[in-house]
N, CA, C and O atoms as a DFTB+ gen file, in Angstrom:
332 C
 N C O
     1  1       0.823      -1.194       0.000
     2  2       0.000       0.000       0.000
     3  2       0.867       1.258       0.000
     4  3       0.689       2.127      -0.854
     5  1       1.780       1.365       0.924
     6  2       2.563       2.588       1.040
     7  2       3.635       2.693      -0.039
     8  3       4.071       3.797      -0.363
     9  1       4.067       1.569      -0.600
    10  2       5.035       1.613      -1.701
    11  2       4.425       2.319      -2.911
    12  3       5.130       2.971      -3.681
    13  1       3.136       2.185      -3.064
    14  2       2.474       2.833      -4.179
    15  2       2.163       4.291      -3.947
    16  3       1.817       5.005      -4.888
    17  1       2.279       4.752      -2.712
    18  2       1.939       6.139      -2.402
    19  2       3.189       6.989      -2.190
    20  3       3.400       7.960      -2.916
    21  1       4.014       6.644      -1.213
    22  2       5.141       7.510      -0.843
    23  2       6.201       7.584      -1.944
    24  3       6.509       8.691      -2.387
    25  1       6.775       6.474      -2.410
    26  2       7.776       6.589      -3.476
    27  2       7.184       7.191      -4.754
    28  3       7.849       7.954      -5.455
    29  1       5.941       6.845      -5.048
    30  2       5.291       7.401      -6.234
    31  2       5.155       8.909      -6.096
    32  3       5.436       9.641      -7.044
    33  1       4.735       9.379      -4.943
    34  2       4.582      10.824      -4.723
    35  2       5.877      11.570      -5.019
    36  3       5.861      12.624      -5.655
    37  1       6.978      11.031      -4.564
    38  2       8.257      11.706      -4.770
    39  2       8.606      11.859      -6.251
    40  3       9.340      12.775      -6.623
    41  1       8.089      10.977      -7.086
    42  2       8.400      11.027      -8.513
    43  2       7.366      11.787      -9.342
    44  3       7.673      12.217     -10.454
    45  1       6.150      11.960      -8.827
    46  2       5.078      12.537      -9.635
    47  2       4.536      13.851      -9.079
    48  3       3.598      14.412      -9.645
    49  1       5.097      14.345      -8.003
    50  2       4.511      15.493      -7.297
    51  2       4.361      16.740      -8.153
    52  3       3.585      17.629      -7.801
    53  1       5.081      16.834      -9.266
    54  2       4.985      18.007     -10.127
    55  2       3.905      17.896     -11.198
    56  3       3.581      18.888     -11.851
    57  1       3.335      16.682     -11.391
    58  2       2.353      16.555     -12.470
    59  2       1.144      15.676     -12.149
    60  3       0.296      15.472     -13.018
    61  1       1.042      15.152     -10.933
    62  2      -0.116      14.330     -10.581
    63  2      -0.415      14.470      -9.091
    64  3       0.468      14.757      -8.283
    65  1      -1.684      14.259      -8.753
    66  2      -2.127      14.465      -7.372
    67  2      -2.991      13.296      -6.922
    68  3      -3.920      12.889      -7.620
    69  1      -2.673      12.762      -5.749
    70  2      -3.443      11.664      -5.169
    71  2      -4.763      12.211      -4.657
    72  3      -4.776      13.111      -3.817
    73  1      -5.872      11.680      -5.152
    74  2      -7.189      12.126      -4.720
    75  2      -7.750      11.250      -3.614
    76  3      -8.349      11.746      -2.660
    77  1      -7.552       9.937      -3.748
    78  2      -8.056       9.016      -2.728
    79  2      -7.289       7.704      -2.782
    80  3      -6.753       7.318      -3.820
    81  1      -7.250       7.033      -1.648
    82  2      -6.616       5.719      -1.542
    83  2      -7.628       4.785      -0.912
    84  3      -8.225       5.109       0.115
    85  1      -7.824       3.627      -1.524
    86  2      -8.690       2.600      -0.977
    87  2      -7.819       1.408      -0.599
    88  3      -6.606       1.432      -0.808
    89  1      -8.416       0.398      -0.061
    90  2      -7.660      -0.790       0.346
    91  2      -6.857      -1.367      -0.818
    92  3      -5.703      -1.758      -0.648
    93  1      -7.458      -1.418      -1.976
    94  2      -6.790      -2.070      -3.105
    95  2      -6.701      -1.177      -4.339
    96  3      -6.668      -1.676      -5.463
    97  1      -6.663       0.134      -4.139
    98  2      -6.556       1.015      -5.291
    99  2      -6.319       2.462      -4.900
   100  3      -6.460       2.849      -3.740
   101  1      -5.963       3.233      -5.883
   102  2      -5.751       4.667      -5.699
   103  2      -6.408       5.397      -6.866
   104  3      -6.654       4.818      -7.924
   105  1      -6.681       6.661      -6.652
   106  2      -7.203       7.518      -7.704
   107  2      -6.329       8.762      -7.753
   108  3      -6.231       9.508      -6.779
   109  1      -5.703       8.971      -8.891
   110  2      -4.856      10.141      -9.113
   111  2      -5.495      11.036     -10.160
   112  3      -6.282      10.583     -10.991
   113  1      -5.147      12.307     -10.107
   114  2      -5.501      13.245     -11.165
   115  2      -4.202      13.719     -11.800
   116  3      -3.240      14.049     -11.105
   117  1      -4.186      13.749     -13.131
   118  2      -3.003      14.204     -13.843
   119  2      -3.421      14.789     -15.183
   120  3      -4.592      14.726     -15.556
   121  1      -2.478      15.346     -15.891
   122  2      -2.730      15.856     -17.234
   123  2      -2.892      14.673     -18.183
   124  3      -2.195      13.669     -18.035
   125  1      -3.796      14.772     -19.149
   126  2      -4.006      13.639     -20.066
   127  2      -2.719      13.140     -20.722
   128  3      -2.541      11.934     -20.895
   129  1      -1.842      14.037     -21.080
   130  2      -0.609      13.625     -21.764
   131  2       0.406      12.978     -20.827
   132  3       1.430      12.474     -21.288
   133  1       0.142      12.982     -19.518
   134  2       1.073      12.372     -18.554
   135  2       0.524      11.082     -17.937
   136  3       1.153      10.522     -17.039
   137  1      -0.625      10.605     -18.396
   138  2      -1.252       9.427     -17.777
   139  2      -0.366       8.186     -17.849
   140  3      -0.307       7.412     -16.894
   141  1       0.320       7.992     -18.969
   142  2       1.199       6.823     -19.087
   143  2       2.407       6.947     -18.158
   144  3       2.843       5.955     -17.574
   145  1       2.948       8.158     -18.020
   146  2       4.067       8.373     -17.095
   147  2       3.659       8.023     -15.676
   148  3       4.377       7.315     -14.969
   149  1       2.505       8.520     -15.267
   150  2       1.994       8.238     -13.926
   151  2       1.793       6.742     -13.726
   152  3       2.209       6.193     -12.706
   153  1       1.169       6.089     -14.677
   154  2       0.900       4.651     -14.546
   155  2       2.192       3.843     -14.463
   156  3       2.290       2.923     -13.651
   157  1       3.176       4.169     -15.281
   158  2       4.454       3.433     -15.251
   159  2       5.158       3.591     -13.907
   160  3       5.674       2.621     -13.352
   161  1       5.176       4.814     -13.388
   162  2       5.830       5.064     -12.097
   163  2       5.096       4.338     -10.985
   164  3       5.728       3.701     -10.142
   165  1       3.778       4.422     -10.969
   166  2       2.992       3.744      -9.940
   167  2       3.216       2.232     -10.002
   168  3       3.459       1.594      -8.977
   169  1       3.135       1.664     -11.200
   170  2       3.315       0.211     -11.357
   171  2       4.700      -0.226     -10.881
   172  3       4.836      -1.249     -10.210
   173  1       5.711       0.542     -11.225
   174  2       7.079       0.205     -10.809
   175  2       7.162       0.134      -9.285
   176  3       7.809      -0.759      -8.738
   177  1       6.518       1.058      -8.611
   178  2       6.606       1.112      -7.150
   179  2       5.695       0.110      -6.456
   180  3       6.074      -0.451      -5.428
   181  1       4.520      -0.123      -6.987
   182  2       3.572      -0.995      -6.296
   183  2       3.805      -2.481      -6.601
   184  3       3.379      -3.335      -5.824
   185  1       4.456      -2.798      -7.688
   186  2       4.663      -4.197      -8.044
   187  2       6.030      -4.719      -7.631
   188  3       6.605      -5.576      -8.302
   189  1       6.538      -4.206      -6.544
   190  2       7.787      -4.727      -5.977
   191  2       7.486      -6.008      -5.208
   192  3       6.421      -6.119      -4.601
   193  1       8.392      -6.969      -5.220
   194  2       8.163      -8.209      -4.467
   195  2       7.997      -7.944      -2.961
   196  3       8.743      -7.167      -2.365
   197  1       7.015      -8.602      -2.376
   198  2       6.770      -8.518      -0.939
   199  2       7.428      -9.734      -0.289
   200  3       7.155     -10.871      -0.674
   201  1       8.282      -9.497       0.681
   202  2       8.988     -10.568       1.372
   203  2       8.225     -10.923       2.644
   204  3       8.181     -10.133       3.588
   205  1       7.627     -12.107       2.669
   206  2       6.810     -12.543       3.796
   207  2       7.613     -13.265       4.876
   208  3       7.035     -13.735       5.856
   209  1       8.923     -13.362       4.717
   210  2       9.716     -14.136       5.686
   211  2       9.785     -13.467       7.049
   212  3      10.093     -14.137       8.035
   213  1       9.510     -12.172       7.143
   214  2       9.566     -11.471       8.428
   215  2       8.170     -11.067       8.910
   216  3       8.050     -10.260       9.832
   217  1       7.134     -11.606       8.312
   218  2       5.759     -11.249       8.684
   219  2       5.213     -12.187       9.765
   220  3       5.845     -13.183      10.117
   221  1       4.049     -11.855      10.274
   222  2       3.390     -12.691      11.280
   223  2       3.082     -14.071      10.713
   224  3       3.339     -15.084      11.364
   225  1       2.537     -14.111       9.513
   226  2       2.285     -15.380       8.821
   227  2       3.439     -15.608       7.847
   228  3       3.380     -15.185       6.693
   229  1       4.477     -16.272       8.319
   230  2       5.708     -16.435       7.555
   231  2       5.475     -17.341       6.352
   232  3       4.883     -18.414       6.465
   233  1       5.953     -16.883       5.202
   234  2       5.939     -17.668       3.974
   235  2       7.330     -17.559       3.364
   236  3       7.949     -16.495       3.402
   237  1       7.807     -18.635       2.813
   238  2       9.169     -18.649       2.285
   239  2       9.204     -18.312       0.797
   240  3       9.775     -19.056      -0.001
   241  1       8.605     -17.213       0.435
   242  2       8.669     -16.753      -0.947
   243  2       8.340     -15.267      -0.998
   244  3       7.836     -14.683      -0.040
   245  1       8.642     -14.680      -2.149
   246  2       8.299     -13.280      -2.380
   247  2       7.121     -13.244      -3.350
   248  3       7.050     -14.030      -4.295
   249  1       6.223     -12.338      -3.103
   250  2       5.006     -12.243      -3.890
   251  2       4.928     -10.881      -4.569
   252  3       5.156      -9.851      -3.934
   253  1       4.609     -10.878      -5.845
   254  2       4.350      -9.635      -6.567
   255  2       2.853      -9.604      -6.857
   256  3       2.323     -10.488      -7.530
   257  1       2.190      -8.593      -6.351
   258  2       0.760      -8.447      -6.569
   259  2       0.558      -7.671      -7.873
   260  3       1.055      -6.554      -8.008
   261  1      -0.160      -8.247      -8.820
   262  2      -0.354      -7.559     -10.095
   263  2      -1.224      -6.317      -9.930
   264  3      -2.069      -6.254      -9.036
   265  1      -1.014      -5.345     -10.786
   266  2      -1.800      -4.115     -10.762
   267  2      -2.158      -3.732     -12.192
   268  3      -1.515      -4.165     -13.148
   269  1      -3.169      -2.933     -12.315
   270  2      -3.574      -2.433     -13.623
   271  2      -3.955      -0.970     -13.494
   272  3      -4.210      -0.477     -12.395
   273  1      -3.992      -0.285     -14.615
   274  2      -4.323       1.141     -14.616
   275  2      -5.456       1.388     -15.591
   276  3      -5.541       0.762     -16.648
   277  1      -6.316       2.308     -15.217
   278  2      -7.388       2.768     -16.082
   279  2      -7.370       4.283     -16.103
   280  3      -6.827       4.909     -15.192
   281  1      -7.943       4.868     -17.108
   282  2      -8.009       6.318     -17.192
   283  2      -9.365       6.728     -17.769
   284  3     -10.052       5.935     -18.412
   285  1      -9.718       7.956     -17.526
   286  2     -10.957       8.484     -18.083
   287  2     -11.254       9.861     -17.530
   288  3     -10.585      10.339     -16.614
   289  1     -12.256      10.483     -18.093
   290  2     -12.678      11.795     -17.611
   291  2     -13.889      11.696     -16.712
   292  3     -14.345      12.702     -16.170
   293  1     -14.426      10.469     -16.544
   294  2     -15.526      10.213     -15.614
   295  2     -15.461       8.752     -15.177
   296  3     -14.795       7.937     -15.816
   297  1     -16.151       8.424     -14.089
   298  2     -16.188       7.038     -13.605
   299  2     -16.765       6.108     -14.665
   300  3     -16.342       4.959     -14.788
   301  1     -17.732       6.610     -15.432
   302  2     -18.418       5.767     -16.407
   303  2     -17.625       5.592     -17.702
   304  3     -17.930       4.716     -18.511
   305  1     -16.623       6.418     -17.889
   306  2     -15.853       6.342     -19.119
   307  2     -14.459       5.788     -18.949
   308  3     -13.597       6.011     -19.799
   309  1     -14.219       5.062     -17.856
   310  2     -12.879       4.530     -17.600
   311  2     -12.516       3.450     -18.614
   312  3     -13.342       2.609     -18.968
   313  1     -11.256       3.488     -19.077
   314  2     -10.763       2.506     -20.038
   315  2      -9.424       1.987     -19.548
   316  3      -8.659       2.720     -18.921
   317  1      -9.142       0.729     -19.831
   318  2      -7.858       0.144     -19.478
   319  2      -6.721       0.889     -20.164
   320  3      -6.835       1.277     -21.326
   321  1      -5.651       1.081     -19.454
   322  2      -4.492       1.791     -19.994
   323  2      -3.430       0.762     -20.354
   324  3      -2.919       0.061     -19.480
   325  1      -3.103       0.671     -21.618
   326  2      -2.088      -0.277     -22.083
   327  2      -0.724       0.392     -21.998
   328  3      -0.534       1.482     -22.537
   329  1       0.223      -0.246     -21.329
   330  2       1.567       0.321     -21.192
   331  2       2.558      -0.450     -22.035
   332  3       3.744      -0.120     -22.049
């Protein structure tokens, strides 16, 4: 969750703004011509392997949680963003 917010913020603070964060998603606002830049930076930060070896429920592997990006000018007009 925080990998997708804090490191991403440091890279996008000049052209995108976090509007809301949910358990399994975020909503950013950016310029239309920068949507791919924002999505690439977010994906790079959020899709880092999670190491469960030091967690409460120990697992002996690293997990990468897949993510996807959509864009649009309204909730009803959202389209998948191909990177």
